[in-house]
Amino acid sequence: WLGIRLEAIGNFIIFFTALFGVVGRDGIESGLVGLSITVALEVTQSLNWSVRMSSELEARIVAVERINEYSKVEREADWINEECRPPEAWPDKGVIEFERFDLRYRENLDLALRGIECEIKQGEKVGIVGRTGAGKSTMTMALFRVVESAGGRIVIDGIPISQLGVHDLRSRLTIIPQDPVVFTGTLRFNLDPFGQYSDEQLWKALDVTHLKTYVSNLEDGLQHAVSEGGANLRFDMIIFITEGGGVRPPSSQYLY
């Protein structure tokens, strides 16, 4: 479609250039007429190049827009706050307290969470239920400080998470996302990316999840190459599961 129209425009330019040369032959030198026609013959190629370059510019300017957008993103909290380091075993109980907690995604937006006041005690398993946009995922983002609070605070085992460095906080919590990220490597690396556990502990975890037989039948066992699908072994006191119904067998998905 575009090529046909560009060719038509180029042909019209060549036609009218030749026509003007014929009509004004008495007042225009023949050399100038020849030069004009030669230049007109290159018009189609120039039009194609111009359109292609403008399309390339429009496509690549998106990268500049992204850089500009990211340059204006507010920097998150310090990686580690030396003035408030949690104990090595924190959180050892897993008690989470929301104290009149508010959250908004940006300053000019309405509150996504307003006045949340609750306490999740040690050993409790709590499910957050609500329609799309009710704030279920927002609460998880708040606990990991992906979005900072607009008021109130969250306290885990007696320590307000706003005082911690984001590394200390996020490394002590576990999340099982709806679409887990798996790294290219071995099965063992995906189960224990930081090399903190022994093979015996990994096999025990696989046994608990009914995957020991499957992994045992693999040619390389824990050294089996993984490209997609998998999970990480963690023993954290607090675990977040997004879309919890998707990881439970159908037989257990009933409300009593």
Tab-separated table of C-alpha atoms in Angstrom:
chain	number	residue	atom	x	y	z
A	1	TRP	CA	0.000	0.000	0.000
A	2	LEU	CA	2.673	2.496	1.018
A	3	GLY	CA	5.075	1.401	-1.747
A	4	ILE	CA	2.435	1.867	-4.457
A	5	ARG	CA	1.645	5.385	-3.285
A	6	LEU	CA	5.305	6.380	-2.994
A	7	GLU	CA	5.952	5.086	-6.514
A	8	ALA	CA	2.924	7.038	-7.787
A	9	ILE	CA	4.160	10.252	-6.150
A	10	GLY	CA	7.617	9.736	-7.641
A	11	ASN	CA	6.189	9.093	-11.104
A	12	PHE	CA	4.034	12.235	-10.925
A	13	ILE	CA	7.072	14.319	-9.987
A	14	ILE	CA	9.063	12.899	-12.923
A	15	PHE	CA	6.120	13.450	-15.281
A	16	PHE	CA	5.580	17.085	-14.307
A	17	THR	CA	9.327	17.798	-14.386
A	18	ALA	CA	9.505	16.506	-17.963
A	19	LEU	CA	6.281	18.340	-18.860
A	20	PHE	CA	7.593	21.688	-17.579
A	21	GLY	CA	10.807	21.079	-19.504
A	22	VAL	CA	8.859	20.605	-22.726
A	23	VAL	CA	6.464	23.518	-22.133
A	24	GLY	CA	9.259	25.941	-21.210
A	25	ARG	CA	11.842	24.671	-23.669
A	26	ASP	CA	12.324	28.158	-25.138
A	27	GLY	CA	13.294	29.738	-21.802
A	28	ILE	CA	15.143	26.863	-20.066
A	29	GLU	CA	18.534	25.511	-20.999
A	30	SER	CA	18.623	21.858	-22.034
A	31	GLY	CA	21.297	21.061	-19.438
A	32	LEU	CA	19.080	22.345	-16.624
A	33	VAL	CA	16.144	20.284	-17.922
A	34	GLY	CA	18.306	17.162	-18.000
A	35	LEU	CA	19.583	17.797	-14.465
A	36	SER	CA	16.025	18.312	-13.189
A	37	ILE	CA	14.846	15.010	-14.685
A	38	THR	CA	17.901	13.176	-13.291
A	39	VAL	CA	17.168	14.496	-9.799
A	40	ALA	CA	13.456	13.669	-10.161
A	41	LEU	CA	14.339	10.054	-10.988
A	42	GLU	CA	15.897	9.753	-7.517
A	43	VAL	CA	12.801	11.063	-5.741
A	44	THR	CA	11.154	7.647	-5.299
A	45	GLN	CA	14.237	6.204	-3.636
A	46	SER	CA	14.548	9.263	-1.398
A	47	LEU	CA	10.887	9.016	-0.382
A	48	ASN	CA	11.278	5.325	0.512
A	49	TRP	CA	14.389	6.098	2.563
A	50	SER	CA	12.680	8.997	4.361
A	51	VAL	CA	9.644	6.907	5.293
A	52	ARG	CA	11.831	4.033	6.485
A	53	MET	CA	13.997	6.336	8.611
A	54	SER	CA	10.968	8.071	10.130
A	55	SER	CA	9.516	4.667	11.042
A	56	GLU	CA	12.840	3.614	12.588
A	57	LEU	CA	12.978	6.855	14.563
A	58	GLU	CA	9.438	6.390	15.859
A	59	ALA	CA	10.212	2.817	16.913
A	60	ARG	CA	13.528	3.628	18.591
A	61	ILE	CA	12.398	6.812	20.323
A	62	VAL	CA	10.476	4.523	22.710
A	63	ALA	CA	13.826	3.567	24.271
A	64	VAL	CA	14.554	7.245	24.925
A	65	GLU	CA	11.106	7.662	26.480
A	66	ARG	CA	11.775	4.698	28.770
A	67	ILE	CA	15.140	6.096	29.853
A	68	ASN	CA	13.469	9.423	30.595
A	69	GLU	CA	10.705	7.656	32.528
A	70	TYR	CA	13.129	5.555	34.574
A	71	SER	CA	15.284	8.594	35.337
A	72	LYS	CA	12.268	10.107	37.109
A	73	VAL	CA	11.432	6.988	39.134
A	74	GLU	CA	11.844	7.610	42.838
A	75	ARG	CA	14.778	5.682	44.282
A	76	GLU	CA	13.784	2.939	46.699
A	77	ALA	CA	15.078	2.624	50.251
A	78	ASP	CA	18.653	1.676	51.109
A	79	TRP	CA	19.741	-1.869	50.324
A	80	ILE	CA	20.987	-2.323	53.901
A	81	ASN	CA	20.333	-0.031	56.865
A	82	GLU	CA	23.316	-0.433	59.182
A	83	GLU	CA	21.439	1.343	61.980
A	84	CYS	CA	18.711	-1.323	62.020
A	85	ARG	CA	19.872	-4.845	61.208
A	86	PRO	CA	17.493	-7.664	62.212
A	87	PRO	CA	18.708	-10.649	64.251
A	88	GLU	CA	20.082	-13.579	62.264
A	89	ALA	CA	17.007	-15.711	63.003
A	90	TRP	CA	14.473	-12.942	62.280
A	91	PRO	CA	11.590	-13.495	61.800
A	92	ASP	CA	11.540	-16.409	64.248
A	93	LYS	CA	7.818	-16.201	65.053
A	94	GLY	CA	6.223	-14.784	61.913
A	95	VAL	CA	3.846	-12.336	63.610
A	96	ILE	CA	2.680	-9.613	61.205
A	97	GLU	CA	0.880	-6.485	62.428
A	98	PHE	CA	-0.780	-3.873	60.221
A	99	GLU	CA	-1.237	-0.660	62.214
A	100	ARG	CA	-3.647	1.730	60.452
A	101	PHE	CA	-1.760	1.076	57.251
A	102	ASP	CA	-2.387	3.196	54.138
A	103	LEU	CA	-0.831	2.803	50.698
A	104	ARG	CA	-1.064	4.591	47.370
A	105	TYR	CA	0.900	3.888	44.218
A	106	ARG	CA	1.601	7.546	43.430
A	107	GLU	CA	1.072	10.826	45.222
A	108	ASN	CA	-1.718	11.990	42.925
A	109	LEU	CA	-3.711	8.733	43.154
A	110	ASP	CA	-6.323	7.587	45.647
A	111	LEU	CA	-5.376	5.197	48.425
A	112	ALA	CA	-5.201	1.577	47.282
A	113	LEU	CA	-5.224	0.409	50.917
A	114	ARG	CA	-6.878	2.470	53.634
A	115	GLY	CA	-6.654	2.022	57.394
A	116	ILE	CA	-5.673	-1.666	57.394
A	117	GLU	CA	-5.641	-2.824	61.013
A	118	CYS	CA	-5.007	-6.501	61.708
A	119	GLU	CA	-2.621	-8.975	63.308
A	120	ILE	CA	-1.516	-12.300	61.863
A	121	LYS	CA	-0.337	-14.456	64.739
A	122	GLN	CA	2.381	-17.079	64.798
A	123	GLY	CA	1.469	-20.243	62.900
A	124	GLU	CA	-1.694	-18.809	61.341
A	125	LYS	CA	-2.460	-19.435	57.680
A	126	VAL	CA	-4.417	-16.481	56.322
A	127	GLY	CA	-6.089	-16.227	52.932
A	128	ILE	CA	-6.915	-12.811	51.452
A	129	VAL	CA	-10.006	-12.987	49.254
A	130	GLY	CA	-11.470	-10.261	47.091
A	131	ARG	CA	-12.452	-9.177	43.615
A	132	THR	CA	-9.939	-8.012	41.038
A	133	GLY	CA	-8.460	-4.689	42.131
A	134	ALA	CA	-9.464	-5.119	45.771
A	135	GLY	CA	-5.840	-4.886	46.948
A	136	LYS	CA	-4.756	-8.508	47.445
A	137	SER	CA	-1.513	-8.167	45.497
A	138	THR	CA	-1.036	-4.668	46.891
A	139	MET	CA	-0.724	-6.055	50.417
A	140	THR	CA	2.031	-8.395	49.250
A	141	MET	CA	3.824	-5.509	47.540
A	142	ALA	CA	3.548	-3.524	50.760
A	143	LEU	CA	5.114	-6.321	52.812
A	144	PHE	CA	8.070	-6.491	50.427
A	145	ARG	CA	8.223	-2.669	50.245
A	146	VAL	CA	7.870	-2.633	46.488
A	147	VAL	CA	5.564	0.310	47.217
A	148	GLU	CA	6.141	2.398	50.329
A	149	SER	CA	3.391	3.199	52.810
A	150	ALA	CA	1.411	6.426	52.771
A	151	GLY	CA	0.566	6.138	56.456
A	152	GLY	CA	0.690	3.732	59.376
A	153	ARG	CA	3.180	0.889	59.478
A	154	ILE	CA	3.752	-2.859	59.204
A	155	VAL	CA	5.528	-4.634	62.056
A	156	ILE	CA	7.017	-8.126	61.737
A	157	ASP	CA	8.139	-9.781	64.974
A	158	GLY	CA	8.390	-6.424	66.716
A	159	ILE	CA	10.418	-4.648	64.013
A	160	PRO	CA	8.774	-2.028	61.748
A	161	ILE	CA	9.733	-3.041	58.218
A	162	SER	CA	10.117	0.616	57.200
A	163	GLN	CA	13.274	0.757	59.347
A	164	LEU	CA	14.948	-2.204	57.623
A	165	GLY	CA	17.018	-2.194	54.478
A	166	VAL	CA	15.127	-3.744	51.593
A	167	HIS	CA	17.695	-6.557	51.273
A	168	ASP	CA	17.337	-7.581	54.924
A	169	LEU	CA	13.553	-7.545	54.559
A	170	ARG	CA	13.145	-9.316	51.229
A	171	SER	CA	15.789	-11.958	51.895
A	172	ARG	CA	13.902	-13.098	55.028
A	173	LEU	CA	10.516	-13.497	53.338
A	174	THR	CA	9.407	-15.979	50.695
A	175	ILE	CA	6.902	-15.477	47.899
A	176	ILE	CA	5.527	-18.113	45.541
A	177	PRO	CA	4.301	-16.094	42.537
A	178	GLN	CA	1.635	-17.115	40.071
A	179	ASP	CA	4.280	-17.185	37.317
A	180	PRO	CA	7.532	-18.247	39.036
A	181	VAL	CA	10.878	-17.212	37.588
A	182	VAL	CA	13.256	-20.108	36.958
A	183	PHE	CA	16.943	-19.695	36.188
A	184	THR	CA	18.813	-21.653	33.561
A	185	GLY	CA	21.084	-24.141	35.295
A	186	THR	CA	20.730	-27.339	37.275
A	187	LEU	CA	17.775	-28.542	39.307
A	188	ARG	CA	19.887	-28.199	42.439
A	189	PHE	CA	20.698	-24.561	41.630
A	190	ASN	CA	16.996	-23.741	41.227
A	191	LEU	CA	16.147	-25.482	44.499
A	192	ASP	CA	19.010	-23.876	46.419
A	193	PRO	CA	20.437	-20.913	44.463
A	194	PHE	CA	22.589	-19.713	47.377
A	195	GLY	CA	24.064	-23.124	48.230
A	196	GLN	CA	22.788	-23.056	51.813
A	197	TYR	CA	21.467	-26.617	52.105
A	198	SER	CA	22.863	-30.124	51.770
A	199	ASP	CA	21.757	-32.731	49.242
A	200	GLU	CA	20.034	-34.599	52.060
A	201	GLN	CA	17.861	-31.577	52.865
A	202	LEU	CA	17.006	-31.103	49.201
A	203	TRP	CA	15.983	-34.732	48.800
A	204	LYS	CA	13.854	-34.432	51.949
A	205	ALA	CA	12.095	-31.377	50.504
A	206	LEU	CA	11.471	-33.253	47.249
A	207	ASP	CA	10.082	-36.183	49.235
A	208	VAL	CA	7.658	-33.910	51.110
A	209	THR	CA	6.427	-32.448	47.813
A	210	HIS	CA	6.099	-35.934	46.248
A	211	LEU	CA	8.760	-35.181	43.640
A	212	LYS	CA	11.530	-37.437	44.941
A	213	THR	CA	10.599	-40.370	42.704
A	214	TYR	CA	10.417	-38.157	39.636
A	215	VAL	CA	13.792	-36.520	40.292
A	216	SER	CA	15.382	-39.879	41.168
A	217	ASN	CA	14.400	-41.177	37.736
A	218	LEU	CA	16.170	-38.298	36.001
A	219	GLU	CA	19.505	-39.252	34.502
A	220	ASP	CA	21.491	-36.629	36.433
A	221	GLY	CA	19.297	-36.351	39.515
A	222	LEU	CA	19.821	-32.996	41.232
A	223	GLN	CA	22.297	-32.030	38.510
A	224	HIS	CA	19.605	-32.325	35.844
A	225	ALA	CA	19.618	-29.305	33.520
A	226	VAL	CA	16.608	-27.027	34.012
A	227	SER	CA	15.303	-24.568	31.454
A	228	GLU	CA	11.741	-24.029	32.656
A	229	GLY	CA	9.541	-25.104	35.586
A	230	GLY	CA	10.872	-25.468	39.153
A	231	ALA	CA	10.937	-24.111	42.691
A	232	ASN	CA	13.336	-22.889	45.380
A	233	LEU	CA	13.868	-24.452	48.793
A	234	ARG	CA	13.336	-21.944	51.607
A	235	PHE	CA	12.633	-22.356	55.319
A	236	ASP	CA	11.328	-18.863	56.023
A	237	MET	CA	8.715	-18.291	58.695
A	238	ILE	CA	6.583	-16.128	56.382
A	239	ILE	CA	5.543	-17.365	52.941
A	240	PHE	CA	3.270	-15.513	50.508
A	241	ILE	CA	1.409	-17.412	47.786
A	242	THR	CA	-0.224	-15.452	44.959
A	243	GLU	CA	-3.253	-17.145	43.375
A	244	GLY	CA	-3.204	-19.805	46.082
A	245	GLY	CA	-6.050	-21.746	44.467
A	246	GLY	CA	-3.837	-22.440	41.478
A	247	VAL	CA	-1.308	-24.454	43.512
A	248	ARG	CA	-3.818	-26.629	45.373
A	249	PRO	CA	-5.261	-29.879	44.047
A	250	PRO	CA	-8.899	-29.614	42.870
A	251	SER	CA	-10.030	-32.037	45.577
A	252	SER	CA	-9.029	-29.551	48.292
A	253	GLN	CA	-10.565	-26.458	46.732
A	254	TYR	CA	-13.821	-26.527	48.647
A	255	LEU	CA	-15.242	-24.146	51.215
A	256	TYR	CA	-16.988	-25.634	54.225
